[in-house]
CSV table of C-alpha atoms in Angstrom, one decimal:
chain,number,residue,atom,x,y,z
I,188,MET,CA,7.6,16.9,-7.5
I,189,ARG,CA,5.7,16.8,-10.8
I,190,ARG,CA,1.9,16.7,-10.8
I,191,ILE,CA,0.2,14.4,-13.2
I,192,PRO,CA,-3.4,15.3,-14.4
I,193,ALA,CA,-6.0,12.6,-14.1
I,194,GLU,CA,-7.1,11.2,-17.5
I,195,LEU,CA,-9.7,8.7,-18.6
I,196,HIS,CA,-8.2,5.4,-20.0
I,197,SER,CA,-9.5,2.2,-21.4
I,198,VAL,CA,-7.9,-0.6,-19.6
I,199,GLU,CA,-7.8,-4.4,-19.9
I,200,LEU,CA,-7.4,-7.0,-17.1
I,201,VAL,CA,-4.3,-9.0,-18.1
I,202,ASP,CA,-3.4,-10.9,-14.9
I,203,ALA,CA,-5.0,-11.8,-11.6
I,204,ARG,CA,-4.3,-13.9,-8.5
I,205,MET,CA,-5.5,-14.4,-5.0
I,206,LEU,CA,-3.2,-12.9,-2.4
I,207,SER,CA,-5.3,-14.2,0.6
I,208,PRO,CA,-8.6,-15.9,1.0
I,209,THR,CA,-10.4,-12.5,0.5
I,210,VAL,CA,-8.0,-10.3,-1.4
I,211,ARG,CA,-7.5,-10.5,-5.2
I,212,GLU,CA,-4.6,-8.8,-7.0
I,213,LEU,CA,-5.6,-7.5,-10.5
I,214,VAL,CA,-3.1,-6.2,-13.1
I,215,PHE,CA,-4.5,-3.8,-15.8
I,216,ARG,CA,-2.9,-2.4,-18.9
I,217,THR,CA,-4.0,0.5,-21.0
I,218,VAL,CA,-5.4,-0.3,-24.4
I,219,ASP,CA,-5.9,3.3,-25.7
I,220,GLY,CA,-2.4,3.7,-27.0
I,221,ARG,CA,-1.2,5.7,-24.0
I,222,GLY,CA,0.8,4.8,-21.0
I,223,PHE,CA,-0.5,5.2,-17.5
I,224,ASP,CA,1.6,7.8,-15.8
I,225,PHE,CA,1.4,8.0,-12.0
I,226,LEU,CA,3.3,8.4,-8.8
I,227,ALA,CA,3.8,5.7,-6.2
I,228,GLY,CA,1.0,6.0,-3.6
I,229,GLN,CA,-1.7,7.4,-5.9
I,230,TRP,CA,-5.1,5.9,-6.6
I,231,VAL,CA,-7.3,5.2,-9.6
I,232,LYS,CA,-11.1,5.3,-10.1
I,233,LEU,CA,-12.6,2.3,-11.9
I,234,HIS,CA,-15.8,2.6,-13.8
I,235,LEU,CA,-17.3,-0.8,-13.6
I,236,GLY,CA,-20.6,-0.1,-15.4
I,237,GLY,CA,-24.1,0.1,-14.2
I,238,GLY,CA,-23.2,3.3,-12.3
I,239,ILE,CA,-20.7,1.5,-10.1
I,240,ASP,CA,-17.5,3.5,-9.6
I,241,ARG,CA,-14.8,2.4,-7.1
I,242,ASP,CA,-11.5,4.0,-6.0
I,243,TYR,CA,-8.4,1.8,-5.3
I,244,SER,CA,-4.9,2.6,-4.4
I,245,ILE,CA,-2.3,1.5,-7.0
I,246,ALA,CA,-0.3,-1.4,-5.6
I,247,SER,CA,2.6,-1.2,-7.9
I,248,ALA,CA,5.3,1.4,-8.6
I,249,PRO,CA,5.7,3.0,-12.0
I,250,ASP,CA,7.8,0.8,-14.2
I,251,ALA,CA,9.6,2.1,-17.3
I,252,SER,CA,9.7,-1.4,-18.8
I,253,ALA,CA,5.8,-1.6,-18.6
I,254,PRO,CA,4.5,2.0,-18.6
I,255,ASP,CA,1.0,0.9,-19.5
I,256,ARG,CA,0.4,-1.4,-16.4
I,257,PHE,CA,-0.7,-1.0,-12.8
I,258,ALA,CA,-1.8,-3.4,-10.1
I,259,LEU,CA,-4.6,-3.2,-7.5
I,260,ALA,CA,-5.6,-5.2,-4.5
I,261,VAL,CA,-9.3,-5.7,-3.9
I,262,THR,CA,-10.9,-7.1,-0.8
I,263,LEU,CA,-14.1,-9.1,-1.4
I,264,VAL,CA,-17.0,-7.6,0.5
I,265,GLU,CA,-20.0,-9.8,0.7
I,266,GLY,CA,-22.8,-8.1,-1.1
I,267,GLY,CA,-20.5,-5.4,-2.4
I,268,PRO,CA,-21.3,-5.0,-6.2
I,269,GLY,CA,-17.9,-3.4,-6.9
I,270,SER,CA,-15.7,-5.9,-5.2
I,271,GLU,CA,-17.8,-8.9,-6.3
I,272,ARG,CA,-17.5,-7.8,-9.9
I,273,LEU,CA,-13.8,-7.4,-9.6
I,274,HIS,CA,-13.3,-10.8,-8.0
I,275,THR,CA,-15.2,-12.5,-10.8
I,276,MET,CA,-13.8,-10.4,-13.6
I,277,GLU,CA,-12.2,-12.5,-16.3
I,278,LEU,CA,-8.9,-11.8,-18.1
I,279,GLY,CA,-9.4,-9.8,-21.2
I,280,THR,CA,-12.3,-7.7,-19.7
I,281,ARG,CA,-12.1,-4.0,-20.6
I,282,ILE,CA,-13.3,-1.2,-18.4
I,283,ASP,CA,-12.6,2.6,-18.1
I,284,ALA,CA,-10.3,3.9,-15.4
I,285,ARG,CA,-9.6,7.6,-14.4
I,286,GLY,CA,-6.4,8.6,-12.8
I,287,PRO,CA,-4.0,9.1,-11.3
I,288,ASN,CA,-5.5,10.8,-8.3
I,289,GLY,CA,-4.3,11.6,-4.8
I,290,LEU,CA,-1.5,13.3,-2.8
I,291,PHE,CA,-0.4,10.4,-0.7
I,292,VAL,CA,3.1,10.3,-2.3
I,293,ARG,CA,6.7,10.8,-1.2
I,294,GLU,CA,8.1,14.2,-1.9
I,295,ASP,CA,11.7,14.3,-3.2
I,296,ALA,CA,13.0,15.9,0.0
I,297,GLU,CA,11.6,13.0,2.1
I,298,ARG,CA,13.6,10.3,0.4
I,299,GLU,CA,16.8,11.1,2.2
I,300,ALA,CA,15.3,10.5,5.6
I,301,PRO,CA,14.6,7.2,7.2
I,302,ALA,CA,11.0,6.0,6.7
I,303,LEU,CA,8.4,3.9,8.6
I,304,TYR,CA,5.5,2.5,6.7
I,305,VAL,CA,2.4,1.5,8.7
I,306,GLY,CA,-0.4,-0.4,7.1
I,307,THR,CA,-3.2,-2.9,7.7
I,308,GLY,CA,-5.1,-5.0,5.1
I,309,THR,CA,-5.1,-3.6,1.6
I,310,GLY,CA,-3.8,-0.4,3.1
I,311,LEU,CA,-0.5,-2.1,2.2
I,312,ALA,CA,-1.2,-1.4,-1.5
I,313,PRO,CA,0.2,2.2,-1.8
I,314,LEU,CA,3.0,1.4,0.7
I,315,ARG,CA,4.1,-1.5,-1.4
I,316,ALA,CA,4.3,0.8,-4.4
I,317,MET,CA,6.4,3.3,-2.5
I,318,LEU,CA,8.7,0.5,-1.3
I,319,GLN,CA,9.0,-1.1,-4.7
I,320,GLU,CA,10.2,2.2,-6.0
I,321,GLU,CA,12.5,3.0,-3.0
I,322,LEU,CA,14.3,-0.4,-3.0
I,323,ARG,CA,15.3,-0.1,-6.7
I,324,ARG,CA,18.2,1.9,-5.4
I,325,GLU,CA,20.8,0.0,-3.3
I,326,ASP,CA,21.9,2.8,-1.1
I,327,GLY,CA,19.7,5.0,1.0
I,328,PRO,CA,18.3,5.5,4.5
I,329,PRO,CA,16.7,2.7,6.6
I,330,GLN,CA,13.2,1.6,5.6
I,331,VAL,CA,10.8,-0.2,8.0
I,332,LEU,CA,7.4,-1.7,7.1
I,333,LEU,CA,5.0,-2.4,10.0
I,334,PHE,CA,2.2,-4.4,8.5
I,335,GLY,CA,-0.8,-5.7,10.5
I,336,SER,CA,-3.0,-8.6,9.5
I,337,ARG,CA,-5.6,-10.7,11.2
I,338,THR,CA,-4.0,-14.1,10.6
I,339,GLU,CA,-1.0,-15.5,8.8
I,340,GLU,CA,-3.0,-16.4,5.7
I,341,ASP,CA,-4.0,-12.7,5.5
I,342,ILE,CA,-0.5,-11.5,5.0
I,343,LEU,CA,-0.4,-9.9,1.6
I,344,TRP,CA,2.6,-10.3,-0.8
I,345,ARG,CA,4.4,-12.2,2.0
I,346,GLU,CA,7.0,-13.9,-0.2
I,347,GLU,CA,7.8,-10.6,-1.9
I,348,LEU,CA,8.1,-8.7,1.4
I,349,GLU,CA,10.3,-11.4,3.0
I,350,GLY,CA,12.5,-11.5,-0.1
I,351,TRP,CA,13.1,-7.7,0.2
I,352,ALA,CA,14.1,-8.2,3.8
I,353,ALA,CA,16.6,-10.9,2.8
I,354,ARG,CA,18.1,-8.9,-0.1
I,355,HIS,CA,18.1,-5.4,1.2
I,356,PRO,CA,20.0,-4.8,4.5
I,357,ARG,CA,18.4,-1.4,4.9
I,358,PHE,CA,14.9,-2.8,4.8
I,359,ARG,CA,13.2,-4.3,7.9
I,360,LEU,CA,9.9,-6.1,7.8
I,361,GLU,CA,7.8,-6.2,11.0
I,362,LEU,CA,4.6,-8.3,10.8
I,363,THR,CA,1.9,-8.3,13.5
I,364,LEU,CA,-1.2,-10.4,13.8
I,365,SER,CA,-4.3,-9.3,15.7
I,366,ARG,CA,-5.8,-12.9,15.7
I,367,ALA,CA,-2.7,-15.0,15.8
I,368,ASP,CA,-2.6,-18.6,16.7
I,369,THR,CA,0.1,-18.2,19.3
I,370,ARG,CA,0.8,-22.0,19.3
I,371,ILE,CA,2.3,-21.5,15.8
I,372,TRP,CA,3.0,-17.8,15.4
I,373,LYS,CA,6.0,-16.5,17.3
I,374,GLY,CA,6.1,-13.0,15.8
I,375,ARG,CA,4.5,-9.8,16.9
I,376,CYS,CA,0.9,-9.8,18.0
I,377,GLY,CA,-1.7,-7.0,18.4
I,378,TRP,CA,-2.5,-3.8,16.6
I,379,VAL,CA,0.1,-1.9,14.7
I,380,GLN,CA,-0.1,1.1,17.0
I,381,HIS,CA,1.1,-1.0,19.9
I,382,HIS,CA,4.5,-1.4,18.4
I,383,LEU,CA,5.3,2.2,17.5
I,384,HIS,CA,7.1,3.0,20.8
I,385,GLU,CA,9.6,0.2,20.1
I,386,LEU,CA,10.1,0.8,16.4
I,387,MET,CA,10.3,4.5,16.2
I,388,PRO,CA,13.3,5.1,18.5
I,389,ALA,CA,15.3,2.6,16.4
I,390,LEU,CA,15.1,4.9,13.4
I,391,PRO,CA,17.8,7.6,13.4
I,392,GLY,CA,17.0,11.3,13.1
I,393,ALA,CA,13.5,12.4,12.3
I,394,PRO,CA,11.9,9.7,10.1
I,395,HIS,CA,8.9,10.2,7.9
I,396,VAL,CA,5.9,7.9,8.5
I,397,TYR,CA,3.4,6.8,5.9
I,398,VAL,CA,0.2,5.3,7.2
I,399,CYS,CA,-2.6,3.7,5.3
I,400,GLY,CA,-5.7,1.8,6.4
I,401,LEU,CA,-9.1,2.2,8.0
I,402,SER,CA,-9.8,5.5,9.8
I,403,LYS,CA,-9.7,4.2,13.3
I,404,MET,CA,-6.2,2.8,12.9
I,405,VAL,CA,-4.9,5.8,11.0
I,406,SER,CA,-6.2,8.2,13.7
I,407,GLU,CA,-4.7,6.2,16.5
I,408,VAL,CA,-1.3,5.9,14.8
I,409,ARG,CA,-1.3,9.7,14.1
I,410,ARG,CA,-2.2,10.5,17.7
I,411,THR,CA,0.5,8.2,19.1
I,412,LEU,CA,3.2,9.6,16.8
I,413,LYS,CA,2.3,13.2,17.6
I,414,GLU,CA,1.3,13.2,21.3
I,415,GLU,CA,3.4,10.4,22.7
I,416,LEU,CA,6.4,10.2,20.4
I,417,ARG,CA,6.5,13.9,19.6
I,418,LEU,CA,7.0,13.5,15.9
I,419,ASP,CA,6.6,16.7,13.9
I,420,ARG,CA,3.2,16.5,12.2
I,421,ARG,CA,4.9,17.4,8.9
I,422,HIS,CA,6.6,14.0,9.0
I,423,VAL,CA,3.3,12.1,9.3
I,424,HIS,CA,1.5,11.3,6.0
I,425,SER,CA,-1.7,9.3,5.8
I,426,GLU,CA,-4.4,7.9,3.6
I,427,ARG,CA,-7.8,6.6,4.9
I,428,TYR,CA,-9.9,3.9,3.2
I,429,ASP,CA,-13.3,4.7,4.9
């Protein structure tokens, strides 16, 4: 797999929308005459001014038709100067970004094995990028996304994810809510780690698992996979947000 050195770019906010009541998607493009070369799963450091630097996973896959663009998903944190600035940032605003960074990527050899992606909240961002890239090819091994949110309105990119499930027979979407209104929600409930014992045996062979979210969830998922489901540690790949 090729390694891409991190570089400093000048980028402009060209699109933005709310994905949930607290998460904003932002799309940037480079304005320095260079494309933004990265691998699905990597992250970028934003220099927001005033000494405020923030790291965010890239939420989109590399796209040959738009090599200068990348998307992020930012949760609004009350009193957080970085997230507040990004949630109020207007289209056309220019900032500096350094990237790509990170090793949470899929190696070429992993692509021929089934995969389970486990994420919560904006931990879905790098997993979305990986799946965007993977599902560009029609044939391949089974792919399962287990995504946990608090409530239905917190499900990020829901229309896109459900569209993938409808169009790609090898992709399976599993949503679970930790604060579900069970009078309305008839899907999975509880934390993502509670569903691993059911989902893992359904994948053939020795799948690779990609996990992203807060440390407590990541640690519990890794422990369950290794100690209870006996998955080789070399098949477990993770990124922590805190």
